[in-house]
Amino acid sequence: MTSALMPIYYRIIPDRPEAHTYKVVCTISQPAAEGQRVWLPAWIPGSYMIRDFAKNIISLSASCNHQRIAVDKLDKQTWQCAVCAGPLIIEYEVYAWDLSVRAAHLDITHAYFNGTSVFLAVTDQENSPCEVDIVRPVGPRYATWRVATTLSHKAAADYGFGTYHAANYDELIDHPVEIGDFALSEFSVAGTPHAIAITGRQQADLPRLTRDVQVICEQQVQMFGELPDMDRYLFLLTVIDNGFGGLEHRASTSLLASRKSLPHTNMTQPTDDYINLLGLFSHEYFHTWHVKQIKPQEFIPYNLQREVHTHLLWAFEGITSYYDDLGLVRSGVISTEKYLELLGKAITKVIREPGRFKQSLPESSFEAWTKYYKQDENSPNAIVSYYVKGSLFALCLDLYIRQQTHQCASLDDVMRRLWTEFAKVNRGLSDDSIKTIVAELCGKNVDTFFQTYLEGTQDLPLTELLAQVGIDLHLRTTMSEEDLGGKEGDKKEYSIFSLGGRFANDAAGVKVTHAYDNGALQHAGISAGDVLLAANGIKLSKDNLRTVLAPYRIGDRLHIHAFRRDELMEFDLTLVSAEATTCYLKWQTDGREKAKTWIAYKDQK
Ligand code: ZN
């Protein structure tokens, strides 16, 4: 059909920044003979939750040859326009006040949008090329604003307003756009221009951030052998008081981080917050290959009108989470000690929560839409994170392949084969693709390993596998509510008993946010949401919990006063011994030598 080749024209104007509304005009040259349908995605790739972006379309109207034509809304995200000869012009207003990486935002300081929030898809013309006019808002306040996006330029200068181009709707919505007075740093990786654009008030040491991000990117390109085909790559970073998140795209990523995570010129050693930020850059850049090009077959193409389930998010998020921190130590941005600390923290996170015995990684992936993305007070008891446990499974798989092949192959080889044998020939992964490659590399059947540790729910063989690369895994009890593990800590601070839950500050006492399965709180009948007021007549707070409990012994009973909603309740809680669920890792005497081929990537070459 020739009509499929006619471009769809969009014009987007950050029209009323003070009201947080964009005006969008969509022109369809050849509307369907039976009347054109248009729709807006219910979700954005990379973030597996129904978000119903159409709820932010405030008003929508259609016209043809200056005549208004009828529009019917068919469901929450689909509109039907009456028959017209064309061109059909649809005008709408989009409310944008979501400062996340997933949607759209607009105020007098900047504009940001994902295409999934602002560009209507034209039914049966989704493969048509798209042209987008990005228009500067009117007023002196906006005279210095620039545009940062990896959409292809058609008639726009670098970082300029004007016309951009995309080959089809799928491409159109995979290039987020930032507009404002961002700080900019440009560099090159593998001959391809890269840039970091930072929005928000900040005083970052931009040269340092740029240097660190550049070596992280170079290390990943070296591992995969090449960068996917692109003209340039862009990191869009928004800094706020508090927040953390990222979303991957084919030639860019949107990142949100707290201001304190940025490096500054007085910083000598990288802070934990800065290392987290570099881990986020590393994570999203790795996705450029792994999930943007290497994809589960269920995502080819994406169905953006409803949930798309896959058993493989553990592979896409878990393997990526494994390589994000590994990339930091391999590129020399963090020390091997710091890397062991990060691994110890990840292990702690997983082994503290009983949900890991109830949900496997493929189940966690499949149920992401309703469980991982919609967590509640019972989540630690019911689910496991395909990110964190997925990263530990990836670690085990890497060490297992190294063991089975006498260090001749590794997970790096699996990734390179996924890139060349799947992504480059546009072939999606099935549930067994990774297992098949691992079996070929190892020259043996690996079904038992995958059945036990991937499809099963028993704990991963971390102690044995880490010992082979010179690392001893230690477990201890926690030291405080803030103790995330990773460090040996002071033995005098190790807890004697565990209440079996997590807590938050509350004006009246201490609030139970989570009560673990079979923990002391649960056995006493105390639930998430309860506010504990006193133990044996002494007032409780989150800060004094440990000191109040200090004089007691295992087996002692505490009489607890608490509020459940507005009802005063009394409970008897028996103190039980703390479980050793906090992990730290230590090098064996000759450990660093044993780990050399694994951690020091350049030594492999
Ligand atoms: Zn990710």
Tab-separated table of N, CA, C and O in Angstrom, residues 219-283:
chain	number	residue	atom	x	y	z
A	219	GLN	N	34.924	0.285	28.125
A	219	GLN	CA	35.085	-1.104	28.579
A	219	GLN	C	33.943	-1.975	28.041
A	219	GLN	O	34.162	-3.116	27.620
A	220	GLN	N	32.731	-1.437	28.025
A	220	GLN	CA	31.593	-2.234	27.541
A	220	GLN	C	31.659	-2.456	26.030
A	220	GLN	O	31.353	-3.544	25.544
A	221	VAL	N	32.069	-1.408	25.302
A	221	VAL	CA	32.214	-1.561	23.848
A	221	VAL	C	33.268	-2.626	23.560
A	221	VAL	O	33.093	-3.490	22.696
A	222	GLN	N	34.352	-2.594	24.349
A	222	GLN	CA	35.425	-3.576	24.172
A	222	GLN	C	34.902	-4.995	24.408
A	222	GLN	O	35.230	-5.920	23.675
A	223	MET	N	34.042	-5.154	25.427
A	223	MET	CA	33.544	-6.493	25.722
A	223	MET	C	32.646	-7.021	24.599
A	223	MET	O	32.773	-8.168	24.193
A	224	PHE	N	31.736	-6.186	24.107
A	224	PHE	CA	30.829	-6.643	23.046
A	224	PHE	C	31.509	-6.645	21.673
A	224	PHE	O	31.030	-7.278	20.748
A	225	GLY	N	32.594	-5.903	21.559
A	225	GLY	CA	33.318	-5.864	20.283
A	225	GLY	C	32.945	-4.688	19.409
A	225	GLY	O	33.700	-4.302	18.526
A	226	GLU	N	31.792	-4.110	19.620
A	226	GLU	CA	31.360	-2.947	18.833
A	226	GLU	C	30.145	-2.299	19.508
A	226	GLU	O	29.468	-2.938	20.314
A	227	LEU	N	29.918	-1.038	19.130
A	227	LEU	CA	28.732	-0.327	19.592
A	227	LEU	C	27.615	-0.602	18.581
A	227	LEU	O	27.881	-0.651	17.387
A	228	PRO	N	26.364	-0.804	19.017
A	228	PRO	CA	25.289	-0.925	18.029
A	228	PRO	C	25.282	0.300	17.095
A	228	PRO	O	25.755	1.375	17.475
A	229	ASP	N	24.723	0.119	15.927
A	229	ASP	CA	24.727	1.167	14.914
A	229	ASP	C	23.975	2.410	15.407
A	229	ASP	O	22.781	2.331	15.714
A	230	MET	N	24.658	3.527	15.503
A	230	MET	CA	24.008	4.792	15.908
A	230	MET	C	24.916	5.953	15.519
A	230	MET	O	26.127	5.789	15.392
A	231	ASP	N	24.294	7.142	15.349
A	231	ASP	CA	25.088	8.327	14.998
A	231	ASP	C	25.761	8.923	16.216
A	231	ASP	O	26.838	9.486	16.152
A	232	ARG	N	25.047	8.842	17.357
A	232	ARG	CA	25.585	9.405	18.594
A	232	ARG	C	24.808	8.831	19.749
A	232	ARG	O	23.741	8.235	19.557
A	233	TYR	N	25.349	9.017	20.972
A	233	TYR	CA	24.693	8.500	22.173
A	233	TYR	C	24.598	9.636	23.187
A	233	TYR	O	25.510	10.462	23.305
A	234	LEU	N	23.473	9.633	23.928
A	234	LEU	CA	23.212	10.752	24.841
A	234	LEU	C	22.734	10.246	26.203
A	234	LEU	O	21.828	9.421	26.284
A	235	PHE	N	23.395	10.741	27.270
A	235	PHE	CA	22.916	10.512	28.639
A	235	PHE	C	22.138	11.759	29.067
A	235	PHE	O	22.720	12.846	29.119
A	236	LEU	N	20.853	11.624	29.348
A	236	LEU	CA	20.046	12.746	29.839
A	236	LEU	C	19.877	12.575	31.334
A	236	LEU	O	19.152	11.681	31.781
A	237	LEU	N	20.576	13.396	32.106
A	237	LEU	CA	20.537	13.248	33.569
A	237	LEU	C	19.781	14.417	34.188
A	237	LEU	O	20.097	15.581	33.922
A	238	THR	N	18.795	14.110	35.009
A	238	THR	CA	18.098	15.138	35.776
A	238	THR	C	18.467	14.951	37.242
A	238	THR	O	18.349	13.837	37.765
A	239	VAL	N	18.941	16.014	37.883
A	239	VAL	CA	19.273	15.906	39.308
A	239	VAL	C	18.212	16.607	40.137
A	239	VAL	O	17.733	17.694	39.795
A	240	ILE	N	17.832	15.930	41.222
A	240	ILE	CA	16.819	16.468	42.134
A	240	ILE	C	17.324	16.268	43.561
A	240	ILE	O	18.440	15.780	43.762
A	241	ASP	N	16.509	16.646	44.553
A	241	ASP	CA	16.955	16.492	45.934
A	241	ASP	C	17.146	15.025	46.289
A	241	ASP	O	18.135	14.636	46.893
A	242	ASN	N	16.191	14.202	45.892
A	242	ASN	CA	16.249	12.792	46.235
A	242	ASN	C	15.558	11.965	45.171
A	242	ASN	O	14.431	12.272	44.801
A	243	GLY	N	16.220	10.949	44.699
A	243	GLY	CA	15.594	10.088	43.693
A	243	GLY	C	16.645	9.272	42.987
A	243	GLY	O	17.841	9.586	43.050
A	244	PHE	N	16.229	8.217	42.329
A	244	PHE	CA	17.173	7.343	41.641
A	244	PHE	C	16.418	6.507	40.622
A	244	PHE	O	15.431	5.865	40.964
A	245	GLY	N	16.837	6.556	39.374
A	245	GLY	CA	16.193	5.700	38.386
A	245	GLY	C	16.748	5.967	37.003
A	245	GLY	O	17.383	6.990	36.755
A	246	GLY	N	16.513	5.026	36.124
A	246	GLY	CA	16.977	5.194	34.753
A	246	GLY	C	16.088	4.420	33.812
A	246	GLY	O	15.403	3.477	34.219
A	247	LEU	N	16.063	4.862	32.555
A	247	LEU	CA	15.316	4.115	31.534
A	247	LEU	C	16.157	4.127	30.263
A	247	LEU	O	16.628	5.167	29.821
A	248	GLU	N	16.319	2.915	29.694
A	248	GLU	CA	17.191	2.730	28.544
A	248	GLU	C	16.459	2.999	27.231
A	248	GLU	O	15.272	2.710	27.120
A	249	HIS	N	17.195	3.536	26.270
A	249	HIS	CA	16.673	3.733	24.913
A	249	HIS	C	17.746	3.335	23.913
A	249	HIS	O	18.867	3.055	24.298
A	250	ARG	N	17.397	3.315	22.615
A	250	ARG	CA	18.328	2.731	21.641
A	250	ARG	C	19.607	3.539	21.465
A	250	ARG	O	20.644	2.956	21.144
A	251	ALA	N	19.547	4.856	21.655
A	251	ALA	CA	20.770	5.654	21.502
A	251	ALA	C	20.899	6.684	22.619
A	251	ALA	O	21.630	7.662	22.497
A	252	SER	N	20.149	6.480	23.682
A	252	SER	CA	20.206	7.417	24.800
A	252	SER	C	19.642	6.742	26.031
A	252	SER	O	19.159	5.613	25.968
A	253	THR	N	19.742	7.447	27.144
A	253	THR	CA	19.093	6.973	28.360
A	253	THR	C	18.669	8.181	29.172
A	253	THR	O	19.317	9.231	29.121
A	254	SER	N	17.570	8.049	29.898
A	254	SER	CA	17.148	9.094	30.827
A	254	SER	C	17.483	8.625	32.226
A	254	SER	O	17.128	7.509	32.609
A	255	LEU	N	18.175	9.489	32.984
A	255	LEU	CA	18.583	9.147	34.340
A	255	LEU	C	18.050	10.194	35.304
A	255	LEU	O	17.992	11.386	34.973
A	256	LEU	N	17.680	9.740	36.479
A	256	LEU	CA	17.245	10.647	37.538
A	256	LEU	C	18.072	10.294	38.773
A	256	LEU	O	18.168	9.120	39.138
A	257	ALA	N	18.709	11.290	39.384
A	257	ALA	CA	19.554	10.981	40.541
A	257	ALA	C	19.550	12.156	41.506
A	257	ALA	O	19.181	13.276	41.140
A	258	SER	N	19.981	11.867	42.728
A	258	SER	CA	20.006	12.944	43.713
A	258	SER	C	21.258	13.797	43.505
A	258	SER	O	22.296	13.315	43.052
A	259	ARG	N	21.125	15.067	43.826
A	259	ARG	CA	22.209	16.034	43.633
A	259	ARG	C	23.481	15.588	44.341
A	259	ARG	O	24.584	15.754	43.834
A	260	LYS	N	23.314	14.974	45.523
A	260	LYS	CA	24.502	14.618	46.299
A	260	LYS	C	25.278	13.451	45.688
A	260	LYS	O	26.386	13.154	46.127
A	261	SER	N	24.713	12.800	44.684
A	261	SER	CA	25.456	11.700	44.054
A	261	SER	C	26.466	12.203	43.014
A	261	SER	O	27.299	11.445	42.543
A	262	LEU	N	26.389	13.497	42.671
A	262	LEU	CA	27.330	14.031	41.676
A	262	LEU	C	28.709	14.242	42.298
A	262	LEU	O	28.819	14.588	43.470
A	263	PRO	N	29.775	14.070	41.512
A	263	PRO	CA	31.111	14.347	42.047
A	263	PRO	C	31.334	15.855	42.108
A	263	PRO	O	30.724	16.600	41.344
A	264	HIS	N	32.160	16.301	43.029
A	264	HIS	CA	32.526	17.714	43.052
A	264	HIS	C	34.040	17.811	43.174
A	264	HIS	O	34.707	16.809	43.456
A	265	THR	N	34.562	19.012	42.966
A	265	THR	CA	36.018	19.147	42.861
A	265	THR	C	36.732	18.852	44.185
A	265	THR	O	37.923	18.566	44.185
A	266	ASN	N	36.027	18.921	45.328
A	266	ASN	CA	36.669	18.607	46.610
A	266	ASN	C	36.671	17.111	46.914
A	266	ASN	O	37.210	16.689	47.929
A	267	MET	N	36.041	16.320	46.065
A	267	MET	CA	35.932	14.884	46.337
A	267	MET	C	37.243	14.195	45.944
A	267	MET	O	37.691	14.311	44.811
A	268	THR	N	37.846	13.481	46.896
A	268	THR	CA	39.063	12.746	46.563
A	268	THR	C	38.694	11.308	46.204
A	268	THR	O	38.841	10.884	45.073
A	269	GLN	N	38.186	10.569	47.187
A	269	GLN	CA	37.713	9.204	46.921
A	269	GLN	C	36.253	9.246	46.484
A	269	GLN	O	35.479	10.036	47.016
A	270	PRO	N	35.871	8.399	45.523
A	270	PRO	CA	34.449	8.383	45.133
A	270	PRO	C	33.549	8.005	46.315
A	270	PRO	O	33.847	7.056	47.035
A	271	THR	N	32.497	8.778	46.533
A	271	THR	CA	31.559	8.464	47.608
A	271	THR	C	30.664	7.301	47.177
A	271	THR	O	30.559	6.999	45.982
A	272	ASP	N	29.985	6.676	48.149
A	272	ASP	CA	29.064	5.583	47.816
A	272	ASP	C	27.958	6.066	46.875
A	272	ASP	O	27.547	5.345	45.964
A	273	ASP	N	27.477	7.303	47.099
A	273	ASP	CA	26.426	7.841	46.229
A	273	ASP	C	26.932	8.018	44.799
A	273	ASP	O	26.216	7.751	43.837
A	274	TYR	N	28.173	8.475	44.665
A	274	TYR	CA	28.736	8.662	43.328
A	274	TYR	C	28.938	7.304	42.639
A	274	TYR	O	28.650	7.149	41.444
A	275	ILE	N	29.382	6.308	43.406
A	275	ILE	CA	29.557	4.963	42.832
A	275	ILE	C	28.209	4.413	42.363
A	275	ILE	O	28.105	3.816	41.291
A	276	ASN	N	27.161	4.676	43.141
A	276	ASN	CA	25.806	4.279	42.718
A	276	ASN	C	25.415	4.940	41.410
A	276	ASN	O	24.803	4.322	40.545
A	277	LEU	N	25.745	6.241	41.300
A	277	LEU	CA	25.415	6.979	40.071
A	277	LEU	C	26.172	6.396	38.877
A	277	LEU	O	25.596	6.184	37.810
A	278	LEU	N	27.472	6.107	39.076
A	278	LEU	CA	28.246	5.501	37.981
A	278	LEU	C	27.678	4.131	37.623
A	278	LEU	O	27.636	3.747	36.450
A	279	GLY	N	27.201	3.392	38.641
A	279	GLY	CA	26.555	2.101	38.391
A	279	GLY	C	25.312	2.267	37.530
A	279	GLY	O	25.019	1.439	36.665
A	280	LEU	N	24.593	3.384	37.734
A	280	LEU	CA	23.394	3.663	36.929
A	280	LEU	C	23.772	3.977	35.472
A	280	LEU	O	23.165	3.455	34.536
A	281	PHE	N	24.785	4.815	35.284
A	281	PHE	CA	25.283	5.082	33.917
A	281	PHE	C	25.675	3.762	33.256
A	281	PHE	O	25.327	3.488	32.103
A	282	SER	N	26.425	2.936	33.994
A	282	SER	CA	26.922	1.667	33.469
A	282	SER	C	25.763	0.737	33.108
A	282	SER	O	25.742	0.114	32.047
A	283	HIS	N	24.773	0.672	34.003
A	283	HIS	CA	23.608	-0.204	33.817
A	283	HIS	C	22.856	0.166	32.532
A	283	HIS	O	22.606	-0.680	31.671
